[in-house]
Amino acid sequence: MAVTAEEIFATYDLLGEIEAQFDDVETEIIRHQYNLSKDLYVKRAEIVSKIEHFWPLVFEQAPQDIDEFIQPTDAQILLGSIKSIDVKRFEIDTPVEGGDPRSVSIRFDFEENDYFEDKVLEKKFWWRHRKDGFVGYVSEPVDIKWKAGKDLTNGLLSLAKAAWEEEMAAPKKEGKEKKELTPKQKELQEKLEAEAATGAESFFCFFGFIGERVSAEENIEALKKEAEERKKRQAGEKVEDEEMNEDEDEEDWEDEDDLDIFPQGDTVAMAIADDLWPNALKYFQQAQESDDLSDDEDDESEDDEEEDGDKPSKSKKHKACAHGCAH
Amino acid sequence: MAVTAEEIFATYDLLGEIEAQFDDVETEIIRHQYNLSKDLYVKRAEIVSKIEHFWPLVFEQAPQDIDEFIQPTDAQILLGSIKSIDVKRFEIDTPVEGGDPRSVSIRFDFEENDYFEDKVLEKKFWWRHRKDGFVGYVSEPVDIKWKAGKDLTNGLLSLAKAAWEEEMAAPKKEGKEKKELTPKQKELQEKLEAEAATGAESFFCFFGFIGERVSAEENIEALKKEAEERKKRQAGEKVEDEEMNEDEDEEDWEDEDDLDIFPQGDTVAMAIADDLWPNALKYFQQAQESDDLSDDEDDESEDDEEEDGDKPSKSKKHKACAHGCAH
């Protein structure tokens, strides 16, 4: 086929525009769904507060993206002391310039426990765009007031928080000037390297996730740039590519990723906000079925309890009862 | 805590009602999203028809739920002759009593190829409810006109279709009367057992998926029953449990599952309709990045081609370019 390079670029421009329009639909759908379900989540919270161990049971059945980060010591708190979870799309609740319905805050309420003083831990994830094309969740470290000798993150979380504050206070470098690590960042880097050897990082490092550095201002600028480019493309004008400068930036980001005590924080946030939270009733039901299963097993052999770790294969096909709960 | 059994059941009834309300929201959202994106999918189809190998490249990056069923021989057709895919939510387009926005038809258009005569293969999946609590996709076998000696399903698909027609023609048994297999069903069962030993089943058996037996009438009855129970629960009345009769039915279903030549057909249908289809541009972009990667590798060692099978780790974080495509 004799297709010119011009024609190919024109086709890709059209695809880019279509993708942007799909994204607009997605944004509208997230907003619509949030507004339609808001009151239902309030009602759900009321009802499940009457069910003992509701959220611990849900967490016990957490999907792989969350479960793989829960260490046995974490489980004691998460499964023992978690009182409730709440997810809010705070930029729908309180719109701001450049805000996105994808931005979520995740709030954990805890019972009094042996590990930390906090009754509430809340972490915000902002959905942001950057001029180089990055789109995703960014956050800020949230510290935990550990009781003496009980810090499950072994000092990592507090250090991440301190390093972040130092980074924010440092004068901003412009353009190609190479960023230098602050003293706390260097300390963090060394500690992370030392910890990497030991492996099992606590789930509570999740509260330290930062991700890419994208300020609210950079996000607004990027959105403006994207809107201008869209207008140009819609008018059939050529949009310049700025890929040349990107390679250099990319190296900086990788440095930053090395400094993140929980680089998969965005994935876990999504798994909580888009799966564990909306599907909590399903996971609760699974937990009950799993209990029923162990009960059946107990009938046959009384000794082998503690089978909770084994998840039964998730039966998508048959609801245990029309109420969606096993009784 | 002194909670009576009555109180626990009341709480579960409330949960069941909340779950039903969440389901209503979900239904409304699927409908809304479909209507908002319909024209965009038409535009997308127009644009991608100008891109050579668009759909083969998308299929090359198919998510695990689809990819695991594609055998090397299937790949020749799927990656070589597939012209386009189309997904329609036909019960939104043409509403019927008991219809659901989740019902999908998946249509594959093929180029002239060495394997079969059909230019179009289309399979419908109805989202249905049954009185015992089952909710999910059911379908009917769709046969393929294989060219001589080219049947990738080794006769399974045609036999599944014939057995289905015999089953539909057989007089319907009532209530507890045990269903007997028809001659074609027995033949199919034997053939399936024989094939199970050889392992690698063709992806094209997907067109033979049936799933649970739920007629349009049974679906309507079940929906009516669910609506009545909801009304009762909302009025605070007790809803009787009919779990006692269910165990017996359950055995029948398992028999039927044994007779399905592609029992995971519902999962694959969902993976196509809810992932491959809406995210086709993303998968296409991944395919191009994967090509770019192999190009880079080629620069270093010329011999080492054919790396297409290796998928690069999916970079969610950086779009290759603001257009969402790599050029």
XYZ file of C-alpha atoms in Angstrom, chain A residues 1 9 11-16 18-19 21-22 25-26 28-29 32-33 36-37 40-41 43-44 47-48 50-52 54 130 132-135 209 211-212 229 233 239 241 243 246 250 253 257 263 266-267 281-282 284-285 288 316-327, chain B residues 1 9 11-16 18-19 21-22 25-26 28-29 32-33 36-37 40-41 43-44 47-48 50-52 54 130 132-135 209 211-212 229 233 239 241 243 246 250 253 257 263 266-267 281-282 284-285 288 316-327:
134
model
C 0.000 0.000 0.000
C 0.933 10.994 11.036
C -4.036 8.996 11.191
C -2.123 8.980 14.480
C -3.295 12.520 15.176
C -6.885 11.376 14.677
C -6.262 8.442 17.027
C -4.832 10.811 19.629
C -10.213 9.872 19.726
C -8.243 8.724 22.757
C -12.436 11.929 23.737
C -12.612 8.440 25.296
C -16.135 10.014 28.626
C -14.260 8.071 31.309
C -17.624 11.933 33.113
C -18.469 8.315 33.985
C -21.496 10.214 37.476
C -20.894 6.886 39.234
C -24.914 8.054 42.108
C -23.259 5.795 44.704
C -25.189 4.133 49.133
C -21.653 4.054 50.549
C -25.682 3.572 54.100
C -23.285 0.662 53.644
C -24.852 -1.225 58.214
C -21.409 -2.824 58.206
C -22.921 -3.372 63.081
C -21.128 -6.434 61.731
C -18.208 -7.562 63.830
C -16.386 -6.663 58.696
C 2.919 16.528 33.387
C 6.257 15.261 29.176
C 3.178 13.026 28.895
C 3.173 11.448 32.361
C -0.339 10.908 33.712
C 4.514 6.581 48.574
C 5.543 8.767 42.966
C 6.485 11.259 40.277
C -2.568 20.675 21.263
C -5.172 18.800 16.034
C 1.548 19.529 16.630
C 6.879 16.689 19.111
C 10.429 13.999 22.540
C 12.416 13.808 27.336
C 13.576 10.422 32.328
C 12.544 10.321 37.434
C 11.749 6.166 41.952
C 7.038 2.506 44.491
C -0.249 3.976 43.000
C -1.184 0.390 42.100
C -19.577 -6.793 50.185
C -18.366 -9.392 47.685
C -16.985 -10.102 52.890
C -19.222 -12.791 51.409
C -17.877 -16.022 55.075
C -18.259 -16.065 40.451
C -21.112 -18.120 39.165
C -23.290 -18.884 42.129
C -24.258 -16.476 44.788
C -24.532 -18.174 48.154
C -27.965 -16.642 48.564
C -30.053 -14.034 46.889
C -28.967 -11.470 49.488
C -25.403 -11.803 48.370
C -24.346 -12.970 51.786
C -23.933 -16.406 53.290
C -26.334 -17.272 56.093
C -21.891 -8.438 72.364
C -30.659 -11.541 59.774
C -28.596 -6.638 59.049
C -28.012 -9.147 56.246
C -31.345 -8.189 54.696
C -30.251 -4.550 54.713
C -26.943 -5.530 53.100
C -28.797 -7.476 50.410
C -27.794 -2.176 49.480
C -26.140 -4.653 47.137
C -29.047 -0.788 44.828
C -25.331 -0.826 43.926
C -26.216 1.987 39.754
C -23.831 -0.322 37.880
C -27.257 2.574 34.811
C -23.520 3.326 34.461
C -24.689 5.613 30.188
C -21.104 4.776 29.218
C -21.675 8.181 25.488
C -18.990 6.123 23.713
C -16.521 7.246 19.393
C -16.214 3.516 18.692
C -15.028 6.831 14.610
C -12.278 4.635 16.033
C -9.550 5.382 11.689
C -8.023 2.040 12.638
C -6.554 2.647 7.740
C -3.824 1.190 9.954
C -2.356 -2.033 8.656
C -4.228 -2.894 13.787
C -32.017 -17.747 37.404
C -31.596 -20.241 42.306
C -29.407 -17.125 42.422
C -27.218 -17.723 39.376
C -26.386 -14.497 37.522
C -19.423 -21.883 24.847
C -22.632 -21.922 30.042
C -25.601 -22.412 32.330
C -38.272 -10.242 47.392
C -37.349 -6.713 52.311
C -38.081 -13.436 52.813
C -34.904 -19.036 51.894
C -31.702 -23.054 49.652
C -30.765 -25.891 45.376
C -26.476 -27.847 41.359
C -25.315 -27.759 36.262
C -20.369 -27.785 32.599
C -16.228 -23.547 30.007
C -17.837 -16.145 29.857
C -14.478 -14.991 31.234
C -5.650 1.774 21.445
C -3.588 1.081 24.567
C -1.926 -1.199 19.924
C 0.469 1.319 21.449
C 4.308 -0.603 18.746
C 1.674 2.384 32.709
C 3.511 5.461 33.798
C 4.856 7.073 30.663
C 2.944 7.471 27.494
C 5.269 7.210 24.513
C 3.833 10.463 23.217
C 0.951 12.746 23.961
C -1.064 11.149 21.154
C -1.015 7.868 22.963
C 0.811 6.203 20.116
C 4.462 5.677 19.371
C 5.868 7.548 16.397
